[in-house]
Amino acid sequence: MGVKDKVIKVIKVSNKENFLKGFVKENPIFVFLLGMCPALAVTSTFETSLGMGLLVVFVLTSSNIVISLIRNYIPNDVRTPSYIVVIATFVTIVRMFTERYSPDLYTALGVFLPLIVVNCLILGRAEAYASKNKVLDSAIDGLGMGLGFTFALVVIGIMREFLATGGIMYGNYLPFLVDAPIYLFNFDWIINGFVYLLNLIPFISFTTNGFTISDYSLAMFSLPPGAFISLAIILAGIQFKKVRKEEKLAAEKKAFIAEKKRIALEKKKAAALKKVGEN
Amino acid sequence: MSWTLFATAIISAMLINNVILMQFLGICPFLGVSKRSSSAIGMSGAVLFVMVIASAVTYTIYDLVLHPFDIPYISTIAFILVIASLVQLVEIILKRYSKSLYKSLGIYLPLITTNCAILGVSEGNITNIWTANMPYWNGLGLAVATAVGTGLGFGLIIFAFSSIRERLDSSNVPKAWKGVPISLVVAGIMSLAFFGLVGVI
């Protein structure tokens, strides 16, 4: 393998890493706490989170491409305003398309649709990445970061909708692929399935007695207080893992140092014994 | 137009539809600048100042320029440009004429351009207040009243939160919840408390 092949291989790997970094390692919401306003405001259901995330993916990718294309022609002093104008243009396009094809999503997102303009994530990527890198790299970066953002939103959205209603619905706001709203998941299915299995046993009959999970759900999680608390729970989980890892590393380091010290001490002892023996 | 209408607009924007706890606007400064109460006061002063000017200017632009020329769809681009240049202008004017005010608000001004509360209130004024038949001065009065209420609500929450946070620093929080997670829980409980005010007006 020549040097040239090696270089190409390195670039290919970095492309993949460039795409994947937004999901876990540099996740915009869970790690950098960027774009917190939409993360709290539009995540009351799974669908609105998905819709918002996909809109951000589109805006981020296209604005990254355009900014990367014109990066050498923009004077340094008016850099930020020009980026904002590019982003605002794409947001306006997205706003029109959403109003036309998914009016329910448009009303559900409300003021947060135009507010994509001031999402710190988009301007941050423009400043930190697209203004310094080539078009393809910037596009991949935008796509990866946007999908990472979507991933985080969807995680929060699923958690909140499940706790608030006991199921995950699809078709209320995004009228694609389905004619009427359907349940993607419902906790009642599990209960009904369990009761059905129990009834297979002879001489025993069970009923659910009209039990539905929606009678026992926590409506608070679809309201503003639930947004703060569910995001807090997720962030605490991530921090717990990080703290545990750090503690483990520290313990390993301590053990390593103790081992080294022990070995050094033994050597010293051996040397001393040898000296005594020589004498 | 009676005075009660403006008073209602201010109270409702400040306490009932609170900008941070109910509408989730301006979360970044809420978490970022609320470590000490002095910086929280500075930030909320700057936000109130810029918010009032920005809503007055954006409402005027929408009512007198964008609507008559039938181009309301460029409102997002127009508003963000106006706000960005307005913040610069305010900074320059403060620097020239009021050294003391500039010293206390100056470092927070550049942060405000990307503060979504400003653009959010400007856009919200258009969707909630503006109608084609409303006389210009009435609409402007309501927009400014909403901006004053929102700015005061922002200040109230961010100051209360920073005071709680100062005490939180010296309390014994589990390692996993230290920092942002426990702050979000505090915000959630505050939001729950403010939820009791829904329906008062």
Short mmCIF file of C-alpha atoms in Angstrom, two decimals:
data_model
loop_
_atom_site.label_atom_id
_atom_site.label_comp_id
_atom_site.label_asym_id
_atom_site.label_seq_id
_atom_site.Cartn_x
_atom_site.Cartn_y
_atom_site.Cartn_z
CA MET A 1 0.00 0.00 0.00
CA GLY A 2 1.47 3.33 -1.10
CA VAL A 3 1.43 6.59 0.76
CA LYS A 4 -1.40 7.90 -1.44
CA ASP A 5 -3.72 5.00 -0.50
CA LYS A 6 -2.97 5.56 3.15
CA VAL A 7 -3.90 9.24 2.88
CA ILE A 8 -7.17 8.40 1.12
CA LYS A 9 -7.97 5.79 3.78
CA VAL A 10 -7.37 8.33 6.55
CA ILE A 11 -9.75 10.81 4.88
CA LYS A 12 -12.41 8.14 4.44
CA VAL A 13 -12.28 7.18 8.11
CA SER A 14 -12.46 10.80 9.16
CA ASN A 15 -15.54 11.29 6.98
CA LYS A 16 -17.33 8.56 8.86
CA GLU A 17 -16.16 9.89 12.19
CA ASN A 18 -17.15 13.37 11.10
CA PHE A 19 -20.68 12.11 10.51
CA LEU A 20 -20.97 10.02 13.66
CA LYS A 21 -19.47 12.46 16.16
CA GLY A 22 -22.75 14.38 16.55
CA PHE A 23 -24.64 11.40 17.93
CA VAL A 24 -22.78 10.57 21.14
CA LYS A 25 -19.37 12.16 21.52
CA GLU A 26 -20.28 15.72 20.59
CA ASN A 27 -24.05 15.56 20.93
CA PRO A 28 -25.28 19.17 20.75
CA ILE A 29 -27.92 18.87 23.48
CA PHE A 30 -26.64 16.22 25.86
CA VAL A 31 -22.97 17.22 25.83
CA PHE A 32 -22.72 20.86 24.73
CA LEU A 33 -26.14 22.08 25.95
CA LEU A 34 -26.69 23.97 22.68
CA GLY A 35 -30.19 24.66 21.39
CA MET A 36 -31.82 24.09 24.76
CA CYS A 37 -34.88 26.23 23.99
CA PRO A 38 -36.35 23.90 21.32
CA ALA A 39 -35.15 20.88 23.30
CA LEU A 40 -37.49 21.91 26.10
CA ALA A 41 -40.28 23.58 24.17
CA VAL A 42 -41.22 21.30 21.27
CA THR A 43 -40.52 17.90 22.82
CA SER A 44 -43.91 17.32 24.41
CA THR A 45 -44.63 14.60 21.83
CA PHE A 46 -42.50 12.28 19.73
CA GLU A 47 -43.81 13.72 16.47
CA THR A 48 -43.15 17.40 17.12
CA SER A 49 -39.61 16.49 18.22
CA LEU A 50 -39.02 14.52 15.04
CA GLY A 51 -40.48 17.29 12.88
CA MET A 52 -38.38 19.98 14.55
CA GLY A 53 -35.26 17.83 14.30
CA LEU A 54 -35.72 17.18 10.59
CA LEU A 55 -36.26 20.87 9.90
CA VAL A 56 -33.04 21.67 11.77
CA VAL A 57 -31.20 18.97 9.77
CA PHE A 58 -32.28 20.60 6.53
CA VAL A 59 -31.45 24.15 7.62
CA LEU A 60 -28.11 23.16 9.15
CA THR A 61 -26.95 21.12 6.15
CA SER A 62 -27.93 23.69 3.54
CA SER A 63 -26.59 26.65 5.49
CA ASN A 64 -23.32 24.78 6.09
CA ILE A 65 -23.01 24.08 2.34
CA VAL A 66 -23.74 27.67 1.31
CA ILE A 67 -21.50 29.21 3.97
CA SER A 68 -18.70 26.86 3.02
CA LEU A 69 -19.11 27.85 -0.65
CA ILE A 70 -18.94 31.60 0.03
CA ARG A 71 -16.50 31.46 2.94
CA ASN A 72 -13.63 33.00 0.97
CA TYR A 73 -15.67 35.97 -0.30
CA ILE A 74 -17.06 37.21 3.03
CA PRO A 75 -15.06 39.97 4.74
CA ASN A 76 -14.13 38.99 8.27
CA ASP A 77 -15.83 41.98 9.89
CA VAL A 78 -19.34 41.23 8.62
CA ARG A 79 -19.00 37.48 9.03
CA THR A 80 -21.71 36.85 11.62
CA PRO A 81 -24.45 39.03 10.04
CA SER A 82 -23.91 37.37 6.66
CA TYR A 83 -24.17 33.91 8.23
CA ILE A 84 -27.37 34.94 9.99
CA VAL A 85 -28.87 36.15 6.69
CA VAL A 86 -28.03 32.83 4.99
CA ILE A 87 -29.57 30.86 7.86
CA ALA A 88 -32.64 33.11 7.98
CA THR A 89 -33.21 32.58 4.26
CA PHE A 90 -33.30 28.81 4.69
CA VAL A 91 -35.53 29.13 7.74
CA THR A 92 -37.98 31.20 5.68
CA ILE A 93 -38.02 28.51 2.97
CA VAL A 94 -38.59 25.79 5.58
CA ARG A 95 -41.33 27.84 7.20
CA MET A 96 -43.23 28.16 3.91
CA PHE A 97 -42.92 24.44 3.13
CA THR A 98 -44.10 23.44 6.60
CA GLU A 99 -47.08 25.78 6.42
CA ARG A 100 -48.05 24.28 3.05
CA TYR A 101 -47.47 20.56 3.66
CA SER A 102 -47.94 20.13 7.40
CA PRO A 103 -50.07 22.96 8.82
CA ASP A 104 -50.62 21.12 12.11
CA LEU A 105 -46.88 20.91 12.72
CA TYR A 106 -46.63 24.58 11.78
CA THR A 107 -49.12 25.56 14.50
CA ALA A 108 -47.62 23.12 17.00
CA LEU A 109 -44.10 24.52 16.59
CA GLY A 110 -45.41 28.10 16.60
CA VAL A 111 -42.77 30.69 17.34
CA PHE A 112 -40.01 28.07 17.52
CA LEU A 113 -40.03 27.62 13.76
CA PRO A 114 -38.69 31.13 13.01
CA LEU A 115 -36.51 30.83 16.11
CA ILE A 116 -34.37 28.20 14.35
CA VAL A 117 -32.50 31.33 13.14
CA VAL A 118 -31.09 32.00 16.60
CA ASN A 119 -30.47 28.34 17.46
CA CYS A 120 -26.91 28.45 18.82
CA LEU A 121 -26.15 25.09 17.19
CA ILE A 122 -26.56 26.36 13.61
CA LEU A 123 -24.60 29.59 14.02
CA GLY A 124 -22.05 27.69 16.08
CA ARG A 125 -21.42 25.11 13.34
CA ALA A 126 -21.21 27.91 10.76
CA GLU A 127 -18.60 29.74 12.82
CA ALA A 128 -16.66 26.76 14.04
CA TYR A 129 -16.75 24.42 11.05
CA ALA A 130 -18.28 25.61 7.78
CA SER A 131 -16.26 28.84 7.66
CA LYS A 132 -13.00 26.87 7.73
CA ASN A 133 -13.68 23.63 5.84
CA LYS A 134 -14.46 22.35 2.35
CA VAL A 135 -18.00 21.94 1.03
CA LEU A 136 -18.30 18.15 1.33
CA ASP A 137 -16.87 18.06 4.85
CA SER A 138 -19.19 20.86 5.93
CA ALA A 139 -22.21 19.08 4.46
CA ILE A 140 -21.32 15.86 6.30
CA ASP A 141 -20.72 17.81 9.50
CA GLY A 142 -24.08 19.55 9.17
CA LEU A 143 -25.90 16.31 8.46
CA GLY A 144 -24.26 14.48 11.36
CA MET A 145 -24.74 17.27 13.86
CA GLY A 146 -28.34 17.81 12.74
CA LEU A 147 -29.16 14.12 13.06
CA GLY A 148 -27.49 14.07 16.48
CA PHE A 149 -29.72 16.98 17.49
CA THR A 150 -32.75 15.11 16.12
CA PHE A 151 -31.70 11.99 18.03
CA ALA A 152 -31.54 13.93 21.29
CA LEU A 153 -34.89 15.62 20.66
CA VAL A 154 -36.55 12.32 19.82
CA VAL A 155 -35.19 10.67 22.97
CA ILE A 156 -36.65 13.46 25.12
CA GLY A 157 -39.88 13.43 23.09
CA ILE A 158 -40.43 9.68 23.44
CA MET A 159 -39.74 9.83 27.17
CA ARG A 160 -42.16 12.71 27.72
CA GLU A 161 -44.95 11.37 25.53
CA PHE A 162 -44.74 7.91 27.05
CA LEU A 163 -44.85 9.22 30.61
CA ALA A 164 -47.67 11.64 29.79
CA THR A 165 -49.97 9.37 27.78
CA GLY A 166 -48.69 5.80 28.05
CA GLY A 167 -48.14 5.44 24.31
CA ILE A 168 -46.37 6.88 21.27
CA MET A 169 -48.57 8.24 18.47
CA TYR A 170 -47.75 9.01 14.87
CA GLY A 171 -49.82 10.86 12.29
CA ASN A 172 -51.20 13.84 14.19
CA TYR A 173 -48.67 16.41 13.02
CA LEU A 174 -46.71 14.68 10.26
CA PRO A 175 -49.33 13.51 7.76
CA PHE A 176 -46.89 11.38 5.76
CA LEU A 177 -47.14 7.61 5.11
CA VAL A 178 -50.33 7.19 7.18
CA ASP A 179 -53.92 8.27 6.58
CA ALA A 180 -55.05 8.48 10.19
CA PRO A 181 -53.13 8.79 13.49
CA ILE A 182 -51.83 5.42 14.66
CA TYR A 183 -50.14 4.17 17.81
CA LEU A 184 -46.50 3.20 17.29
CA PHE A 185 -46.46 1.81 20.79
CA ASN A 186 -49.02 1.57 23.57
CA PHE A 187 -48.56 0.19 27.04
CA ASP A 188 -52.11 -1.24 26.90
CA TRP A 189 -50.84 -3.74 24.31
CA ILE A 190 -48.51 -5.24 26.89
CA ILE A 191 -51.25 -5.44 29.52
CA ASN A 192 -53.76 -6.95 27.07
CA GLY A 193 -51.18 -9.44 25.82
CA PHE A 194 -50.38 -10.46 29.38
CA VAL A 195 -54.07 -10.96 30.20
CA TYR A 196 -54.51 -12.98 26.98
CA LEU A 197 -51.60 -15.24 27.90
CA LEU A 198 -53.00 -15.76 31.41
CA ASN A 199 -56.38 -16.70 29.94
CA LEU A 200 -54.74 -19.48 27.96
CA ILE A 201 -54.39 -21.37 31.25
CA PRO A 202 -57.47 -23.63 31.57
CA PHE A 203 -60.14 -22.96 34.26
CA ILE A 204 -58.89 -19.40 34.89
CA SER A 205 -60.36 -16.23 33.45
CA PHE A 206 -58.87 -12.77 33.89
CA THR A 207 -60.17 -9.37 32.82
CA THR A 208 -58.49 -5.97 32.74
CA ASN A 209 -61.54 -4.48 34.52
CA GLY A 210 -61.46 -1.52 32.18
CA PHE A 211 -57.88 -0.68 33.10
CA THR A 212 -56.09 1.62 30.65
CA ILE A 213 -52.65 3.07 31.17
CA SER A 214 -53.89 6.56 30.28
CA ASP A 215 -55.77 6.67 33.61
CA TYR A 216 -52.46 6.32 35.43
CA SER A 217 -50.18 8.48 33.28
CA LEU A 218 -48.41 11.62 34.50
CA ALA A 219 -49.89 14.50 32.54
CA MET A 220 -47.30 16.82 34.08
CA PHE A 221 -44.71 15.53 31.63
CA SER A 222 -46.48 17.04 28.65
CA LEU A 223 -46.52 20.43 30.40
CA PRO A 224 -43.58 22.84 30.88
CA PRO A 225 -42.49 21.54 34.35
CA GLY A 226 -42.16 18.03 32.92
CA ALA A 227 -39.83 19.31 30.20
CA PHE A 228 -37.31 20.60 32.73
CA ILE A 229 -37.52 17.52 34.91
CA SER A 230 -37.23 14.94 32.11
CA LEU A 231 -34.21 16.71 30.58
CA ALA A 232 -32.70 16.88 34.09
CA ILE A 233 -33.17 13.13 34.52
CA ILE A 234 -31.49 12.36 31.19
CA LEU A 235 -28.57 14.72 31.86
CA ALA A 236 -28.14 13.27 35.36
CA GLY A 237 -28.00 9.77 33.85
CA ILE A 238 -25.24 10.86 31.46
CA GLN A 239 -23.36 12.60 34.26
CA PHE A 240 -23.70 9.52 36.48
CA LYS A 241 -22.03 7.40 33.82
CA LYS A 242 -19.27 9.98 33.39
CA VAL A 243 -18.65 10.25 37.13
CA ARG A 244 -18.49 6.45 37.46
CA LYS A 245 -15.99 6.24 34.59
CA GLU A 246 -13.83 8.94 36.15
CA GLU A 247 -13.91 7.23 39.53
CA LYS A 248 -12.94 3.94 37.93
CA LEU A 249 -10.04 5.61 36.12
CA ALA A 250 -8.90 7.30 39.31
CA ALA A 251 -9.05 4.00 41.19
CA GLU A 252 -7.06 2.29 38.45
CA LYS A 253 -4.46 5.04 38.55
CA LYS A 254 -4.22 4.76 42.32
CA ALA A 255 -3.81 0.99 42.13
CA PHE A 256 -1.16 1.40 39.42
CA ILE A 257 0.81 3.86 41.55
CA ALA A 258 0.51 1.63 44.61
CA GLU A 259 1.76 -1.34 42.57
CA LYS A 260 4.74 0.68 41.30
CA LYS A 261 5.54 1.80 44.84
CA ARG A 262 5.36 -1.78 46.08
CA ILE A 263 7.71 -2.97 43.35
CA ALA A 264 10.15 -0.16 44.09
CA LEU A 265 10.05 -0.98 47.78
CA GLU A 266 10.71 -4.66 47.09
CA LYS A 267 13.66 -3.75 44.89
CA LYS A 268 15.03 -1.56 47.63
CA LYS A 269 14.61 -4.36 50.15
CA ALA A 270 16.31 -6.83 47.85
CA ALA A 271 19.18 -4.41 47.27
CA ALA A 272 19.53 -3.84 51.01
CA LEU A 273 19.51 -7.58 51.69
CA LYS A 274 22.14 -8.08 48.99
CA LYS A 275 24.28 -5.39 50.61
CA VAL A 276 23.93 -7.09 53.97
CA GLY A 277 24.82 -10.42 52.38
CA GLU A 278 27.93 -8.99 50.75
CA ASN A 279 29.07 -7.58 54.04
CA MET B 1 -57.98 51.44 24.77
CA SER B 2 -57.99 51.63 28.51
CA TRP B 3 -55.05 51.44 30.86
CA THR B 4 -56.29 48.17 32.33
CA LEU B 5 -55.58 46.47 29.01
CA PHE B 6 -51.92 47.49 29.18
CA ALA B 7 -51.68 46.53 32.84
CA THR B 8 -53.19 43.13 31.99
CA ALA B 9 -50.71 42.69 29.14
CA ILE B 10 -47.78 43.45 31.48
CA ILE B 11 -48.96 41.14 34.30
CA SER B 12 -49.83 38.32 31.95
CA ALA B 13 -46.47 38.51 30.14
CA MET B 14 -44.56 38.77 33.43
CA LEU B 15 -46.18 36.14 35.66
CA ILE B 16 -48.62 33.95 33.76
CA ASN B 17 -46.93 33.37 30.42
CA ASN B 18 -43.50 33.67 31.95
CA VAL B 19 -40.86 33.83 29.26
CA ILE B 20 -38.50 31.26 30.78
CA LEU B 21 -40.71 28.89 32.71
CA MET B 22 -43.72 28.71 30.38
CA GLN B 23 -42.44 29.64 26.92
CA PHE B 24 -38.86 28.30 27.17
CA LEU B 25 -37.29 31.39 25.61
CA GLY B 26 -33.86 32.52 26.74
CA ILE B 27 -32.82 29.27 28.39
CA CYS B 28 -29.15 29.79 27.46
CA PRO B 29 -28.64 32.96 29.57
CA PHE B 30 -30.90 31.40 32.21
CA LEU B 31 -28.43 28.56 32.68
CA GLY B 32 -25.30 30.46 31.65
CA VAL B 33 -25.35 33.80 33.49
CA SER B 34 -27.24 32.80 36.62
CA LYS B 35 -24.31 31.68 38.72
CA ARG B 36 -24.10 35.01 40.59
CA SER B 37 -26.97 37.37 41.29
CA SER B 38 -24.98 40.48 40.27
CA SER B 39 -24.46 39.18 36.74
CA ALA B 40 -28.08 38.03 36.63
CA ILE B 41 -29.23 41.59 37.36
CA GLY B 42 -26.92 43.00 34.68
CA MET B 43 -28.11 40.52 32.09
CA SER B 44 -31.80 41.06 32.82
CA GLY B 45 -31.34 44.82 32.67
CA ALA B 46 -29.74 44.55 29.26
CA VAL B 47 -32.44 42.16 28.05
CA LEU B 48 -35.26 44.44 29.25
CA PHE B 49 -33.62 47.45 27.59
CA VAL B 50 -33.06 45.79 24.22
CA MET B 51 -36.37 43.91 24.28
CA VAL B 52 -38.47 47.07 24.63
CA ILE B 53 -36.62 48.89 21.84
CA ALA B 54 -36.59 45.81 19.59
CA SER B 55 -40.32 45.11 19.93
CA ALA B 56 -41.19 48.74 19.24
CA VAL B 57 -38.97 48.79 16.14
CA THR B 58 -40.01 45.39 14.78
CA TYR B 59 -43.72 46.11 15.32
CA THR B 60 -43.31 49.40 13.50
CA ILE B 61 -41.48 47.75 10.62
CA TYR B 62 -44.11 45.04 10.29
CA ASP B 63 -47.06 47.41 10.46
CA LEU B 64 -45.71 50.25 8.32
CA VAL B 65 -43.39 48.48 5.87
CA LEU B 66 -43.84 44.73 5.54
CA HIS B 67 -47.65 44.68 5.60
CA PRO B 68 -48.35 47.60 3.21
CA PHE B 69 -45.82 46.26 0.69
CA ASP B 70 -47.31 42.77 1.05
CA ILE B 71 -44.05 41.01 2.00
CA PRO B 72 -44.81 39.64 5.48
CA TYR B 73 -42.98 36.40 4.72
CA ILE B 74 -39.56 38.01 5.03
CA SER B 75 -40.31 39.03 8.61
CA THR B 76 -37.79 36.54 10.06
CA ILE B 77 -34.90 37.88 7.97
CA ALA B 78 -35.92 41.50 8.55
CA PHE B 79 -36.35 41.09 12.30
CA ILE B 80 -33.06 39.29 12.96
CA LEU B 81 -31.15 41.89 10.91
CA VAL B 82 -32.89 44.75 12.72
CA ILE B 83 -32.19 43.19 16.12
CA ALA B 84 -28.54 42.48 15.32
CA SER B 85 -27.90 46.03 14.13
CA LEU B 86 -29.97 47.48 16.97
CA VAL B 87 -27.82 45.75 19.54
CA GLN B 88 -24.71 47.20 17.91
CA LEU B 89 -26.29 50.65 17.83
CA VAL B 90 -27.33 50.48 21.48
CA GLU B 91 -23.82 49.44 22.40
CA ILE B 92 -22.26 52.36 20.51
CA ILE B 93 -24.71 54.91 21.95
CA LEU B 94 -24.27 53.63 25.50
CA LYS B 95 -20.49 53.73 25.12
CA ARG B 96 -20.62 57.35 23.98
CA TYR B 97 -23.26 58.84 26.31
CA SER B 98 -23.54 56.70 29.42
CA LYS B 99 -20.27 55.24 30.62
CA SER B 100 -21.76 53.85 33.85
CA LEU B 101 -24.64 52.08 32.13
CA TYR B 102 -22.24 50.72 29.54
CA LYS B 103 -20.01 49.37 32.28
CA SER B 104 -22.85 47.47 33.90
CA LEU B 105 -24.62 46.23 30.76
CA GLY B 106 -21.84 46.32 28.16
CA ILE B 107 -20.48 42.80 28.39
CA TYR B 108 -23.96 41.29 28.11
CA LEU B 109 -24.99 43.19 25.00
CA PRO B 110 -23.16 41.06 22.37
CA LEU B 111 -24.75 37.93 23.88
CA ILE B 112 -28.22 39.32 23.31
CA THR B 113 -28.20 39.09 19.51
CA THR B 114 -28.56 35.34 19.69
CA ASN B 115 -30.87 35.43 22.70
CA CYS B 116 -34.03 33.84 21.41
CA ALA B 117 -36.21 35.75 23.88
CA ILE B 118 -35.80 38.98 21.87
CA LEU B 119 -36.71 37.50 18.49
CA GLY B 120 -39.35 35.31 20.13
CA VAL B 121 -41.13 38.28 21.68
CA SER B 122 -40.95 40.23 18.41
CA GLU B 123 -42.45 37.33 16.45
CA GLY B 124 -44.97 36.63 19.19
CA ASN B 125 -46.16 40.25 19.11
CA ILE B 126 -46.95 39.87 15.42
CA THR B 127 -48.86 36.59 15.81
CA ASN B 128 -50.68 37.50 19.04
CA ILE B 129 -51.28 41.24 18.89
CA TRP B 130 -51.06 42.45 15.34
CA THR B 131 -54.23 42.54 13.23
CA ALA B 132 -54.77 44.38 9.98
CA ASN B 133 -57.50 46.63 11.46
CA MET B 134 -55.77 47.62 14.69
CA PRO B 135 -54.69 51.29 14.89
CA TYR B 136 -50.90 51.62 14.87
CA TRP B 137 -50.50 53.33 18.26
CA ASN B 138 -52.71 50.85 20.13
CA GLY B 139 -50.80 47.89 18.73
CA LEU B 140 -47.48 49.56 19.46
CA GLY B 141 -48.58 50.26 23.05
CA LEU B 142 -49.60 46.65 23.57
CA ALA B 143 -46.38 45.36 21.98
CA VAL B 144 -44.24 47.57 24.24
CA ALA B 145 -46.32 46.59 27.30
CA THR B 146 -45.79 42.93 26.48
CA ALA B 147 -42.07 43.54 26.04
CA VAL B 148 -41.85 45.34 29.42
CA GLY B 149 -43.73 42.52 31.11
CA THR B 150 -41.60 39.86 29.46
CA GLY B 151 -38.38 41.63 30.37
CA LEU B 152 -39.50 42.04 33.99
CA GLY B 153 -40.55 38.39 34.12
CA PHE B 154 -37.16 37.36 32.74
CA GLY B 155 -35.41 39.48 35.38
CA LEU B 156 -37.58 38.14 38.21
CA ILE B 157 -36.98 34.50 37.34
CA ILE B 158 -33.28 34.81 36.57
CA PHE B 159 -32.68 36.73 39.83
CA ALA B 160 -34.66 34.25 41.95
CA PHE B 161 -32.91 31.38 40.23
CA SER B 162 -29.43 32.83 40.75
CA SER B 163 -30.16 33.31 44.46
CA ILE B 164 -31.23 29.68 44.74
CA ARG B 165 -28.16 28.61 42.82
CA GLU B 166 -25.81 30.48 45.14
CA ARG B 167 -27.19 28.45 48.04
CA LEU B 168 -27.18 25.29 45.96
CA ASP B 169 -23.41 25.59 45.50
CA SER B 170 -22.79 25.10 49.21
CA SER B 171 -25.28 22.27 49.64
CA ASN B 172 -24.51 18.60 49.38
CA VAL B 173 -25.78 17.45 45.98
CA PRO B 174 -25.14 13.91 44.68
CA LYS B 175 -22.29 13.92 42.16
CA ALA B 176 -24.47 12.84 39.24
CA TRP B 177 -26.89 15.73 39.77
CA LYS B 178 -24.29 18.46 40.35
CA GLY B 179 -24.39 21.44 37.98
CA VAL B 180 -26.94 21.57 35.19
CA PRO B 181 -29.22 18.63 36.15
CA ILE B 182 -30.05 19.94 39.62
CA SER B 183 -30.51 23.45 38.18
CA LEU B 184 -33.04 22.03 35.71
CA VAL B 185 -34.90 20.30 38.54
CA VAL B 186 -35.03 23.61 40.42
CA ALA B 187 -36.36 25.27 37.26
CA GLY B 188 -38.96 22.52 36.93
CA ILE B 189 -40.20 23.06 40.49
CA MET B 190 -40.31 26.83 39.92
CA SER B 191 -42.24 26.19 36.72
CA LEU B 192 -44.68 23.98 38.64
CA ALA B 193 -45.20 26.82 41.13
CA PHE B 194 -45.82 29.32 38.35
CA PHE B 195 -48.25 26.89 36.76
CA GLY B 196 -50.60 27.66 39.64
CA LEU B 197 -50.98 31.19 38.26
CA VAL B 198 -52.45 29.98 34.97
CA GLY B 199 -56.02 31.18 34.70
CA VAL B 200 -55.69 34.04 37.19
CA ILE B 201 -56.41 36.61 34.47
#
